[in-house]
Amino acid sequence: AQSVTQLDSHVSVSEGTPVLLRCNYSSSYSPSLFWYVQHPNKGLQLLLKYTSAATLVKGINGFEAEFKKSETSFHLTKPSAHMSDAAEYFCVVSDQGSSNTGKLIFGQGTTLQVKP
Amino acid sequence: EAGVVQSPRYKIIEKKQPVAFWCNPISGHNTLYWYLQNLGQGPELLIRYENEEAVDDSQLPKDRFSAERLKGVDSTLKIQPAELGDSAVYLCASSLVLAEGGNNEQFFGPGTRLTVL
């Protein structure tokens, strides 16, 4: 069965410093992996996605993530945090090639706090 | 292009009352999803439709929850009767799934926040 584990429930950084949100996944198939962001009272927005192409994926707002199969990780990074990055971040796995096409499995979420 | 539309955005009801949520997916999207998001947790799939067919409703509590997607476009999710534990955010998402194993990018609506008193 597929699953994701977000290793930190809460991350706090200062504005202008790097962001690292950690995610490990478990999948029986070649996975598709996503990062979504959720701002208060707003819908989930896709930041980036990995679908078996380049292992380093660039997303919106300066975020990127690297797929590491040997470590079963898909950590999200950003070189310099902005106040507007404060939100809830979800690591998500979807199995390509399984009979459950379309089923997303969400992690528990990581709350990113950005201090001025 | 309009995104996924959900209504109402907020709903407060007393326990044992019925409640319904409505979702209008992105035009042309053949697949529609309802998710439940409890406070402090990630969304969990309740039901997935491909056109008008419910292809995965294994996580839907069928004793009190029901859903429909007549004509393969709009969808409604109903709870009857509501219980205190149903307080959560109900999210609708849609995607265009072209083939088995194809890329699955889902677009989410803002959700309906349900409070059961």
PDB file of C-alpha atoms in Angstrom:
ATOM      1  CA  ALA A   1       0.000   0.000   0.000  1.00  0.00           C
ATOM      2  CA  GLN A   2       1.172   3.503  -0.716  1.00  0.00           C
ATOM      3  CA  SER A   3       1.738   6.087   1.989  1.00  0.00           C
ATOM      4  CA  VAL A   4       3.582   9.278   2.774  1.00  0.00           C
ATOM      5  CA  THR A   5       5.191  10.467   5.963  1.00  0.00           C
ATOM      6  CA  GLN A   6       5.909  14.110   6.577  1.00  0.00           C
ATOM      7  CA  LEU A   7       8.656  14.120   9.110  1.00  0.00           C
ATOM      8  CA  ASP A   8       7.891  17.495  10.691  1.00  0.00           C
ATOM      9  CA  SER A   9       4.468  18.677  11.770  1.00  0.00           C
ATOM     10  CA  HIS A  10       5.731  22.225  12.251  1.00  0.00           C
ATOM     11  CA  VAL A  11       8.679  24.113  10.749  1.00  0.00           C
ATOM     12  CA  SER A  12       9.648  27.647  11.692  1.00  0.00           C
ATOM     13  CA  VAL A  13      12.114  29.744   9.688  1.00  0.00           C
ATOM     14  CA  SER A  14      13.090  33.372   9.483  1.00  0.00           C
ATOM     15  CA  GLU A  15      12.270  35.378   6.409  1.00  0.00           C
ATOM     16  CA  GLY A  16      15.070  35.135   3.863  1.00  0.00           C
ATOM     17  CA  THR A  17      16.430  31.812   5.158  1.00  0.00           C
ATOM     18  CA  PRO A  18      16.124  28.430   3.413  1.00  0.00           C
ATOM     19  CA  VAL A  19      13.092  26.189   3.764  1.00  0.00           C
ATOM     20  CA  LEU A  20      13.243  22.391   3.999  1.00  0.00           C
ATOM     21  CA  LEU A  21      10.068  20.330   4.383  1.00  0.00           C
ATOM     22  CA  ARG A  22      10.744  16.621   4.565  1.00  0.00           C
ATOM     23  CA  CYS A  23       8.696  13.821   3.049  1.00  0.00           C
ATOM     24  CA  ASN A  24       9.235  10.082   2.733  1.00  0.00           C
ATOM     25  CA  TYR A  25       6.994   7.871   0.661  1.00  0.00           C
ATOM     26  CA  SER A  26       6.149   4.213   0.322  1.00  0.00           C
ATOM     27  CA  SER A  27       4.782   2.838  -2.926  1.00  0.00           C
ATOM     28  CA  SER A  28       4.551  -0.519  -4.636  1.00  0.00           C
ATOM     29  CA  TYR A  29       4.536   1.079  -8.050  1.00  0.00           C
ATOM     30  CA  SER A  30       6.352   3.849  -9.842  1.00  0.00           C
ATOM     31  CA  PRO A  31       4.902   6.780  -7.937  1.00  0.00           C
ATOM     32  CA  SER A  32       3.708  10.196  -8.915  1.00  0.00           C
ATOM     33  CA  LEU A  33       4.523  12.627  -6.147  1.00  0.00           C
ATOM     34  CA  PHE A  34       3.146  16.063  -5.471  1.00  0.00           C
ATOM     35  CA  TRP A  35       3.433  18.926  -3.064  1.00  0.00           C
ATOM     36  CA  TYR A  36       0.315  20.960  -2.374  1.00  0.00           C
ATOM     37  CA  VAL A  37       0.029  24.152  -0.340  1.00  0.00           C
ATOM     38  CA  GLN A  38      -3.032  25.248   1.598  1.00  0.00           C
ATOM     39  CA  HIS A  39      -3.402  28.807   2.805  1.00  0.00           C
ATOM     40  CA  PRO A  40      -6.039  29.523   5.463  1.00  0.00           C
ATOM     41  CA  ASN A  41      -9.561  29.402   4.067  1.00  0.00           C
ATOM     42  CA  LYS A  42      -8.298  28.701   0.576  1.00  0.00           C
ATOM     43  CA  GLY A  43      -8.244  25.626  -1.619  1.00  0.00           C
ATOM     44  CA  LEU A  44      -5.281  23.344  -2.045  1.00  0.00           C
ATOM     45  CA  GLN A  45      -2.887  24.585  -4.696  1.00  0.00           C
ATOM     46  CA  LEU A  46      -0.415  22.404  -6.559  1.00  0.00           C
ATOM     47  CA  LEU A  47       3.178  23.528  -6.010  1.00  0.00           C
ATOM     48  CA  LEU A  48       4.937  20.915  -8.102  1.00  0.00           C
ATOM     49  CA  LYS A  49       4.733  17.323  -9.286  1.00  0.00           C
ATOM     50  CA  TYR A  50       7.064  14.453 -10.115  1.00  0.00           C
ATOM     51  CA  THR A  51       5.926  11.942 -12.738  1.00  0.00           C
ATOM     52  CA  SER A  52       9.057   9.902 -13.618  1.00  0.00           C
ATOM     53  CA  ALA A  53      10.751  12.588 -15.668  1.00  0.00           C
ATOM     54  CA  ALA A  54      13.558  14.736 -14.218  1.00  0.00           C
ATOM     55  CA  THR A  55      14.267  13.940 -10.587  1.00  0.00           C
ATOM     56  CA  LEU A  56      14.693  17.615  -9.684  1.00  0.00           C
ATOM     57  CA  VAL A  57      11.342  19.271 -10.063  1.00  0.00           C
ATOM     58  CA  LYS A  58      10.818  23.010 -10.079  1.00  0.00           C
ATOM     59  CA  GLY A  59       7.512  24.432  -9.014  1.00  0.00           C
ATOM     60  CA  ILE A  60       5.815  27.733  -8.487  1.00  0.00           C
ATOM     61  CA  ASN A  61       6.964  30.500  -6.155  1.00  0.00           C
ATOM     62  CA  GLY A  62      10.574  29.335  -6.148  1.00  0.00           C
ATOM     63  CA  PHE A  63       9.938  25.916  -4.626  1.00  0.00           C
ATOM     64  CA  GLU A  64      11.604  22.756  -5.844  1.00  0.00           C
ATOM     65  CA  ALA A  65      11.794  19.132  -4.792  1.00  0.00           C
ATOM     66  CA  GLU A  66      14.136  16.262  -5.530  1.00  0.00           C
ATOM     67  CA  PHE A  67      12.962  12.699  -6.024  1.00  0.00           C
ATOM     68  CA  LYS A  68      15.429  10.256  -4.475  1.00  0.00           C
ATOM     69  CA  LYS A  69      14.393   6.677  -5.084  1.00  0.00           C
ATOM     70  CA  SER A  70      17.216   5.197  -2.998  1.00  0.00           C
ATOM     71  CA  GLU A  71      16.039   7.195   0.004  1.00  0.00           C
ATOM     72  CA  THR A  72      12.309   7.095  -0.879  1.00  0.00           C
ATOM     73  CA  SER A  73      12.258  10.819  -0.250  1.00  0.00           C
ATOM     74  CA  PHE A  74      10.729  13.849  -1.917  1.00  0.00           C
ATOM     75  CA  HIS A  75      11.786  16.823   0.188  1.00  0.00           C
ATOM     76  CA  LEU A  76      10.558  20.321  -0.625  1.00  0.00           C
ATOM     77  CA  THR A  77      12.995  23.219  -0.565  1.00  0.00           C
ATOM     78  CA  LYS A  78      13.156  26.926  -1.207  1.00  0.00           C
ATOM     79  CA  PRO A  79      16.326  29.014  -0.993  1.00  0.00           C
ATOM     80  CA  SER A  80      14.763  32.027   0.682  1.00  0.00           C
ATOM     81  CA  ALA A  81      11.508  32.088   2.626  1.00  0.00           C
ATOM     82  CA  HIS A  82       8.979  34.859   2.183  1.00  0.00           C
ATOM     83  CA  MET A  83       6.308  35.860   4.637  1.00  0.00           C
ATOM     84  CA  SER A  84       3.652  34.791   2.116  1.00  0.00           C
ATOM     85  CA  ASP A  85       4.992  31.215   2.234  1.00  0.00           C
ATOM     86  CA  ALA A  86       3.454  30.689   5.658  1.00  0.00           C
ATOM     87  CA  ALA A  87       0.868  27.956   5.109  1.00  0.00           C
ATOM     88  CA  GLU A  88       0.175  24.230   5.413  1.00  0.00           C
ATOM     89  CA  TYR A  89       2.102  21.979   3.044  1.00  0.00           C
ATOM     90  CA  PHE A  90       1.076  18.474   2.023  1.00  0.00           C
ATOM     91  CA  CYS A  91       3.204  15.793   0.425  1.00  0.00           C
ATOM     92  CA  VAL A  92       1.061  13.518  -1.725  1.00  0.00           C
ATOM     93  CA  VAL A  93       1.557  10.218  -3.532  1.00  0.00           C
ATOM     94  CA  SER A  94      -0.449   8.753  -6.384  1.00  0.00           C
ATOM     95  CA  ASP A  95       0.305   5.403  -7.905  1.00  0.00           C
ATOM     96  CA  GLN A  96       0.788   5.346 -11.644  1.00  0.00           C
ATOM     97  CA  GLY A  97       0.051   2.023 -13.238  1.00  0.00           C
ATOM     98  CA  SER A  98      -2.091   0.674 -10.423  1.00  0.00           C
ATOM     99  CA  SER A  99      -5.781   0.023 -10.646  1.00  0.00           C
ATOM    100  CA  ASN A 100      -6.352   2.963  -8.339  1.00  0.00           C
ATOM    101  CA  THR A 101      -5.533   5.669 -10.823  1.00  0.00           C
ATOM    102  CA  GLY A 102      -6.733   8.928  -9.432  1.00  0.00           C
ATOM    103  CA  LYS A 103      -6.359   8.140  -5.748  1.00  0.00           C
ATOM    104  CA  LEU A 104      -4.160  10.623  -3.895  1.00  0.00           C
ATOM    105  CA  ILE A 105      -2.735   9.755  -0.508  1.00  0.00           C
ATOM    106  CA  PHE A 106      -1.960  12.841   1.561  1.00  0.00           C
ATOM    107  CA  GLY A 107       0.555  13.207   4.321  1.00  0.00           C
ATOM    108  CA  GLN A 108      -0.447  14.721   7.627  1.00  0.00           C
ATOM    109  CA  GLY A 109       0.822  18.134   6.616  1.00  0.00           C
ATOM    110  CA  THR A 110       3.596  20.466   7.757  1.00  0.00           C
ATOM    111  CA  THR A 111       2.804  23.921   9.053  1.00  0.00           C
ATOM    112  CA  LEU A 112       5.387  26.418   7.853  1.00  0.00           C
ATOM    113  CA  GLN A 113       5.808  29.496  10.003  1.00  0.00           C
ATOM    114  CA  VAL A 114       7.869  32.382   8.663  1.00  0.00           C
ATOM    115  CA  LYS A 115       9.128  34.886  11.179  1.00  0.00           C
ATOM    116  CA  PRO A 116      10.050  38.442  10.219  1.00  0.00           C
TER     117      PRO A 116
ATOM    118  CA  GLU B   1     -10.919  29.570 -16.618  1.00  0.00           C
ATOM    119  CA  ALA B   2     -13.116  29.060 -13.570  1.00  0.00           C
ATOM    120  CA  GLY B   3     -11.835  26.689 -10.941  1.00  0.00           C
ATOM    121  CA  VAL B   4     -13.737  24.119  -8.936  1.00  0.00           C
ATOM    122  CA  VAL B   5     -16.741  25.753  -7.307  1.00  0.00           C
ATOM    123  CA  GLN B   6     -18.208  24.575  -4.032  1.00  0.00           C
ATOM    124  CA  SER B   7     -21.144  25.771  -2.023  1.00  0.00           C
ATOM    125  CA  PRO B   8     -21.886  26.610   0.627  1.00  0.00           C
ATOM    126  CA  ARG B   9     -18.513  27.692   1.971  1.00  0.00           C
ATOM    127  CA  TYR B  10     -19.684  27.337   5.568  1.00  0.00           C
ATOM    128  CA  LYS B  11     -22.511  25.399   7.157  1.00  0.00           C
ATOM    129  CA  ILE B  12     -23.577  25.125  10.767  1.00  0.00           C
ATOM    130  CA  ILE B  13     -26.224  22.575  11.702  1.00  0.00           C
ATOM    131  CA  GLU B  14     -27.428  20.710  14.736  1.00  0.00           C
ATOM    132  CA  LYS B  15     -26.735  17.021  15.080  1.00  0.00           C
ATOM    133  CA  LYS B  16     -29.223  14.653  13.479  1.00  0.00           C
ATOM    134  CA  GLN B  17     -30.051  17.224  10.809  1.00  0.00           C
ATOM    135  CA  PRO B  18     -29.381  16.549   7.120  1.00  0.00           C
ATOM    136  CA  VAL B  19     -26.877  18.571   5.122  1.00  0.00           C
ATOM    137  CA  ALA B  20     -25.844  18.708   1.473  1.00  0.00           C
ATOM    138  CA  PHE B  21     -22.798  20.068  -0.307  1.00  0.00           C
ATOM    139  CA  TRP B  22     -22.569  20.963  -3.964  1.00  0.00           C
ATOM    140  CA  CYS B  23     -19.613  20.886  -6.327  1.00  0.00           C
ATOM    141  CA  ASN B  24     -19.170  22.123  -9.879  1.00  0.00           C
ATOM    142  CA  PRO B  25     -15.915  20.800 -11.387  1.00  0.00           C
ATOM    143  CA  ILE B  26     -13.717  22.449 -13.971  1.00  0.00           C
ATOM    144  CA  SER B  27     -15.369  22.299 -17.357  1.00  0.00           C
ATOM    145  CA  GLY B  28     -14.356  19.194 -19.287  1.00  0.00           C
ATOM    146  CA  HIS B  29     -12.973  17.300 -16.306  1.00  0.00           C
ATOM    147  CA  ASN B  30     -14.279  13.755 -16.344  1.00  0.00           C
ATOM    148  CA  THR B  31     -13.198  12.747 -12.855  1.00  0.00           C
ATOM    149  CA  LEU B  32     -14.538  14.211  -9.632  1.00  0.00           C
ATOM    150  CA  TYR B  33     -13.478  13.540  -6.061  1.00  0.00           C
ATOM    151  CA  TRP B  34     -14.875  14.268  -2.634  1.00  0.00           C
ATOM    152  CA  TYR B  35     -12.413  14.459   0.233  1.00  0.00           C
ATOM    153  CA  LEU B  36     -12.835  14.848   3.976  1.00  0.00           C
ATOM    154  CA  GLN B  37     -10.291  16.949   5.841  1.00  0.00           C
ATOM    155  CA  ASN B  38     -10.313  16.836   9.609  1.00  0.00           C
ATOM    156  CA  LEU B  39      -8.635  19.607  11.545  1.00  0.00           C
ATOM    157  CA  GLY B  40      -4.870  19.283  11.465  1.00  0.00           C
ATOM    158  CA  GLN B  41      -4.855  16.406   9.025  1.00  0.00           C
ATOM    159  CA  GLY B  42      -4.501  15.795   5.325  1.00  0.00           C
ATOM    160  CA  PRO B  43      -7.522  15.195   3.117  1.00  0.00           C
ATOM    161  CA  GLU B  44      -8.848  11.653   2.787  1.00  0.00           C
ATOM    162  CA  LEU B  45     -10.737  10.412  -0.235  1.00  0.00           C
ATOM    163  CA  LEU B  46     -14.422   9.675   0.285  1.00  0.00           C
ATOM    164  CA  ILE B  47     -15.515   8.919  -3.257  1.00  0.00           C
ATOM    165  CA  ARG B  48     -14.259   9.186  -6.808  1.00  0.00           C
ATOM    166  CA  TYR B  49     -16.401   9.485  -9.919  1.00  0.00           C
ATOM    167  CA  GLU B  50     -15.408   8.821 -13.495  1.00  0.00           C
ATOM    168  CA  ASN B  51     -18.107  10.621 -15.419  1.00  0.00           C
ATOM    169  CA  GLU B  52     -21.324   9.567 -13.656  1.00  0.00           C
ATOM    170  CA  GLU B  53     -19.980   6.295 -12.258  1.00  0.00           C
ATOM    171  CA  ALA B  54     -18.704   6.002  -8.709  1.00  0.00           C
ATOM    172  CA  VAL B  55     -15.531   3.944  -9.217  1.00  0.00           C
ATOM    173  CA  ASP B  56     -14.168   4.147  -5.689  1.00  0.00           C
ATOM    174  CA  ASP B  57     -16.500   4.657  -2.734  1.00  0.00           C
ATOM    175  CA  SER B  58     -14.766   2.314  -0.363  1.00  0.00           C
ATOM    176  CA  GLN B  59     -14.134   5.076   2.210  1.00  0.00           C
ATOM    177  CA  LEU B  60     -17.636   6.525   2.117  1.00  0.00           C
ATOM    178  CA  PRO B  61     -19.653   5.740   5.294  1.00  0.00           C
ATOM    179  CA  LYS B  62     -22.699   4.527   3.450  1.00  0.00           C
ATOM    180  CA  ASP B  63     -24.981   4.375   6.468  1.00  0.00           C
ATOM    181  CA  ARG B  64     -25.219   8.162   6.552  1.00  0.00           C
ATOM    182  CA  PHE B  65     -23.328   9.517   3.554  1.00  0.00           C
ATOM    183  CA  SER B  66     -24.491   9.511  -0.039  1.00  0.00           C
ATOM    184  CA  ALA B  67     -23.303  11.152  -3.205  1.00  0.00           C
ATOM    185  CA  GLU B  68     -24.424  11.534  -6.746  1.00  0.00           C
ATOM    186  CA  ARG B  69     -23.102  12.922  -9.975  1.00  0.00           C
ATOM    187  CA  LEU B  70     -26.003  12.975 -12.347  1.00  0.00           C
ATOM    188  CA  LYS B  71     -25.068  13.692 -15.964  1.00  0.00           C
ATOM    189  CA  GLY B  72     -21.402  13.423 -15.061  1.00  0.00           C
ATOM    190  CA  VAL B  73     -20.913  17.080 -14.247  1.00  0.00           C
ATOM    191  CA  ASP B  74     -22.069  18.584 -10.930  1.00  0.00           C
ATOM    192  CA  SER B  75     -22.051  16.503  -7.807  1.00  0.00           C
ATOM    193  CA  THR B  76     -23.723  16.597  -4.410  1.00  0.00           C
ATOM    194  CA  LEU B  77     -22.602  14.998  -1.185  1.00  0.00           C
ATOM    195  CA  LYS B  78     -25.193  14.438   1.516  1.00  0.00           C
ATOM    196  CA  ILE B  79     -25.054  13.498   5.161  1.00  0.00           C
ATOM    197  CA  GLN B  80     -28.184  12.295   6.902  1.00  0.00           C
ATOM    198  CA  PRO B  81     -28.250  12.421   9.844  1.00  0.00           C
ATOM    199  CA  ALA B  82     -25.194  14.463  10.739  1.00  0.00           C
ATOM    200  CA  GLU B  83     -23.180  13.585  13.830  1.00  0.00           C
ATOM    201  CA  LEU B  84     -20.839  15.710  15.919  1.00  0.00           C
ATOM    202  CA  GLY B  85     -17.843  13.877  14.471  1.00  0.00           C
ATOM    203  CA  ASP B  86     -18.761  14.970  10.957  1.00  0.00           C
ATOM    204  CA  SER B  87     -17.484  18.477  11.674  1.00  0.00           C
ATOM    205  CA  ALA B  88     -14.721  18.943   9.111  1.00  0.00           C
ATOM    206  CA  VAL B  89     -13.927  20.513   5.759  1.00  0.00           C
ATOM    207  CA  TYR B  90     -15.357  18.742   2.725  1.00  0.00           C
ATOM    208  CA  LEU B  91     -13.249  19.248  -0.362  1.00  0.00           C
ATOM    209  CA  CYS B  92     -14.174  18.643  -3.963  1.00  0.00           C
ATOM    210  CA  ALA B  93     -11.569  18.151  -6.669  1.00  0.00           C
ATOM    211  CA  SER B  94     -11.624  17.398 -10.361  1.00  0.00           C
ATOM    212  CA  SER B  95      -9.191  16.163 -12.968  1.00  0.00           C
ATOM    213  CA  LEU B  96      -8.999  15.087 -16.573  1.00  0.00           C
ATOM    214  CA  VAL B  97      -7.934  11.460 -16.607  1.00  0.00           C
ATOM    215  CA  LEU B  98      -7.232  10.391 -20.167  1.00  0.00           C
ATOM    216  CA  ALA B  99      -5.866   6.880 -19.703  1.00  0.00           C
ATOM    217  CA  GLU B 100      -5.120   4.291 -17.070  1.00  0.00           C
ATOM    218  CA  GLY B 101      -1.896   5.304 -15.381  1.00  0.00           C
ATOM    219  CA  GLY B 102      -2.000   8.782 -16.853  1.00  0.00           C
ATOM    220  CA  ASN B 103      -0.863  11.879 -15.035  1.00  0.00           C
ATOM    221  CA  ASN B 104      -3.267  12.682 -12.258  1.00  0.00           C
ATOM    222  CA  GLU B 105      -3.306  16.383 -11.434  1.00  0.00           C
ATOM    223  CA  GLN B 106      -6.261  17.257  -9.300  1.00  0.00           C
ATOM    224  CA  PHE B 107      -7.641  20.749  -8.902  1.00  0.00           C
ATOM    225  CA  PHE B 108      -9.301  21.513  -5.595  1.00  0.00           C
ATOM    226  CA  GLY B 109     -12.153  23.751  -4.635  1.00  0.00           C
ATOM    227  CA  PRO B 110     -12.092  25.953  -1.512  1.00  0.00           C
ATOM    228  CA  GLY B 111     -14.089  23.435   0.503  1.00  0.00           C
ATOM    229  CA  THR B 112     -17.165  23.552   2.688  1.00  0.00           C
ATOM    230  CA  ARG B 113     -16.504  23.892   6.394  1.00  0.00           C
ATOM    231  CA  LEU B 114     -19.171  21.973   8.305  1.00  0.00           C
ATOM    232  CA  THR B 115     -19.811  22.521  11.993  1.00  0.00           C
ATOM    233  CA  VAL B 116     -22.213  20.138  13.722  1.00  0.00           C
ATOM    234  CA  LEU B 117     -23.489  21.362  17.097  1.00  0.00           C
TER     235      LEU B 117
END
